mmCIF file of C-alpha atoms and ligand atoms in Angstrom:
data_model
loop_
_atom_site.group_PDB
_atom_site.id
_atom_site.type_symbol
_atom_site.label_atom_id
_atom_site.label_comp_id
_atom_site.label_asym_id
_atom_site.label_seq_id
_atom_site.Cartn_x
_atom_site.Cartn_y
_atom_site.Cartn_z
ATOM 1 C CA UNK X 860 -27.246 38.580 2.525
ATOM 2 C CA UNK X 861 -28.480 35.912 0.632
ATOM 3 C CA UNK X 862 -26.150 33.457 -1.090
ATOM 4 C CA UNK X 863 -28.773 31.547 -3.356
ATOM 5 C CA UNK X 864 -27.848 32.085 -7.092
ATOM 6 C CA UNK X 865 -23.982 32.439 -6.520
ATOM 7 C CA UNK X 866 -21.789 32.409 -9.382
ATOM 8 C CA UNK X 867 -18.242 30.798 -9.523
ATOM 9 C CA UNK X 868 -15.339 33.325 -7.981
ATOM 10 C CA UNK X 869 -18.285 36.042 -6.855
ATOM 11 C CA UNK X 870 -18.201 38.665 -4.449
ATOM 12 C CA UNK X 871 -20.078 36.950 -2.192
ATOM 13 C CA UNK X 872 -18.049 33.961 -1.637
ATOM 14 C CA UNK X 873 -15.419 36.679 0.321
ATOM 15 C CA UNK X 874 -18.613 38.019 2.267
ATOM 16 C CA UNK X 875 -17.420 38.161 6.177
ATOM 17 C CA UNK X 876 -21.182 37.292 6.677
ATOM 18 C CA UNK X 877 -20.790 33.910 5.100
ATOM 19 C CA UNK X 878 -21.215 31.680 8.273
ATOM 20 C CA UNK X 879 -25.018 30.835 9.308
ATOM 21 C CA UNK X 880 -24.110 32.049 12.660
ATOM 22 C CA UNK X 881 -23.451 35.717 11.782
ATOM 23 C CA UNK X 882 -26.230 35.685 9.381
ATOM 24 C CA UNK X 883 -29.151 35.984 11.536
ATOM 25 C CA UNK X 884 -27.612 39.207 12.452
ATOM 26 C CA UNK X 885 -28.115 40.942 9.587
ATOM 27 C CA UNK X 886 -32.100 40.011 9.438
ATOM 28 C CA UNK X 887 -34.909 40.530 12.317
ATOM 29 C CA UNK X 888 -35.665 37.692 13.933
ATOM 30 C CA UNK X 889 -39.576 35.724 13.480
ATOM 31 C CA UNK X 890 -40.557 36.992 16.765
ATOM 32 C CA UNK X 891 -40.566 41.163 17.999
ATOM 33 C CA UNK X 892 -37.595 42.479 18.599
ATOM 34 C CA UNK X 893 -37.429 45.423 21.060
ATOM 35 C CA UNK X 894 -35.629 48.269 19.796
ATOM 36 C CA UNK X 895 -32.864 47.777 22.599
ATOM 37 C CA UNK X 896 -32.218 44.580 20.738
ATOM 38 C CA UNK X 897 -32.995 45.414 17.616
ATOM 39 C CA UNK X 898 -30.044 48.484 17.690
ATOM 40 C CA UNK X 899 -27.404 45.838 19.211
ATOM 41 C CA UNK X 900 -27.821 43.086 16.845
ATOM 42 C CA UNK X 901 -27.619 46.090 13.979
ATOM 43 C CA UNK X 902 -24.384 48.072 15.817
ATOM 44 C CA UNK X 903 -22.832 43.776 15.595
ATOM 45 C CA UNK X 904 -23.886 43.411 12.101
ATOM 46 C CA UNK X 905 -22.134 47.017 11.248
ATOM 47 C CA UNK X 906 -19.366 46.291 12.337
ATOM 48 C CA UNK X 907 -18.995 42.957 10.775
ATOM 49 C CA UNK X 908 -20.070 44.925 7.379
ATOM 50 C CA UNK X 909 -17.127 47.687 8.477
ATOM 51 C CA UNK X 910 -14.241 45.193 8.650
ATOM 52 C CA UNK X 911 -15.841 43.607 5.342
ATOM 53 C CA UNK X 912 -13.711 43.173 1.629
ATOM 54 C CA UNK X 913 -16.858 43.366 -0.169
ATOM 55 C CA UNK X 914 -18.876 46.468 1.407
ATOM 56 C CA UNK X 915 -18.975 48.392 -1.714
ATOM 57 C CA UNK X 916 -19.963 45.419 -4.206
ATOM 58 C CA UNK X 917 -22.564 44.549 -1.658
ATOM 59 C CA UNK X 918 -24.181 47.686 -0.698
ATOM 60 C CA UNK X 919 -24.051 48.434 -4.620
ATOM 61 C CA UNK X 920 -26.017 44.929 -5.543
ATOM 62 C CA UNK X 921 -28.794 45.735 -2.483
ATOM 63 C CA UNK X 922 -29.560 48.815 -4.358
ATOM 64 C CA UNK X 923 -29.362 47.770 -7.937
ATOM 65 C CA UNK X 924 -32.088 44.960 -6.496
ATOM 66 C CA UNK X 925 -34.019 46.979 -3.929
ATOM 67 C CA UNK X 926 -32.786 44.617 -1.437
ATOM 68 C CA UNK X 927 -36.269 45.382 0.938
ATOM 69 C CA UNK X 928 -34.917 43.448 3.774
ATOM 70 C CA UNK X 929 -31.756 42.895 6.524
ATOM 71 C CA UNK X 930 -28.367 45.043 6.596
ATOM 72 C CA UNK X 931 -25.975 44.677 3.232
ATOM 73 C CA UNK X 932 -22.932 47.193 3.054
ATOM 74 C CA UNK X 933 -23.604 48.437 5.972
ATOM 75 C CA UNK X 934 -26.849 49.821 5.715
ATOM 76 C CA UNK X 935 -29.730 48.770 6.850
ATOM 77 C CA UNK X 936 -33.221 49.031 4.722
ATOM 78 C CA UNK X 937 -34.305 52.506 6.062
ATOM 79 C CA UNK X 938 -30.836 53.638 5.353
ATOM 80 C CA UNK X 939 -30.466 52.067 1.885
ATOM 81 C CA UNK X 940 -34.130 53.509 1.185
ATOM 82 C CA UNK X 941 -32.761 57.118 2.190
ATOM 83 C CA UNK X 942 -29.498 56.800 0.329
ATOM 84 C CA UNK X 943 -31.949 55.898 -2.842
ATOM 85 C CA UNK X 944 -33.703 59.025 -2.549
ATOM 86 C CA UNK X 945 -30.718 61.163 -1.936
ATOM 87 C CA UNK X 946 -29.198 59.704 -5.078
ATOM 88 C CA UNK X 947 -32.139 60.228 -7.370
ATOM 89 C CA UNK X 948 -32.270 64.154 -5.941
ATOM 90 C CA UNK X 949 -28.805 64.705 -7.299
HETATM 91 S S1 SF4 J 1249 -20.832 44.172 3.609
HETATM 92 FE FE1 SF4 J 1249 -21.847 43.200 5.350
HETATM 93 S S2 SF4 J 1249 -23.720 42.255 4.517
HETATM 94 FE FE2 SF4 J 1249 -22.346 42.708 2.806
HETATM 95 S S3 SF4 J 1249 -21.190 40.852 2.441
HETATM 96 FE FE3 SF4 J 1249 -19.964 42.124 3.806
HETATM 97 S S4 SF4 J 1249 -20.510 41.475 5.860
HETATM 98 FE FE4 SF4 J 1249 -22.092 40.694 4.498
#
């Protein structure tokens, strides 16, 4: 998740993704990632996301902003895009 345009006392300074070195978790890397790779660094980033204070406040802000890229809440973009859908069928 990106932490550019931060407010004081936001949700987002209590992200458990906060540190540079978990980040790049959460996003592809540059280069192609083979799906071996690809599921591992997303099964590490869930998990961070699982143990995370903020999960609902972040998943909810992805959505509200169509978040088109890396895992926030929990979910990654596929899984955000399907929880859209299933939401706007209801
Ligand atoms: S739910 Fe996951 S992506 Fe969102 S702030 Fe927490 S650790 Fe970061």
């Amino acid at each position: 998740m990106s932490t550019a345009f931060r407010s004081h006392d936001h949700w987002q300074d209590k992200a458990a993704c906060r540190s540079p070195q978990v980040t790049v978790l959460f996003y592809p890397p540059y280069s192609p990632e083979p799906k071996s790779e690809r599921i591992a660094r997303e099964s590490y980033a869930k998990a961070i996301c699982k143990g995370c204070t903020v999960s609902d406040e972040c998943l909810k802000y992805a959505l509200d902003i169509d978040e088109p890229h890396g895992i926030w809440g929990g979910k990654t973009e596929l899984e955000r895009k399907k929880l859209k859908l299933t939401q706007a069928i209801r």
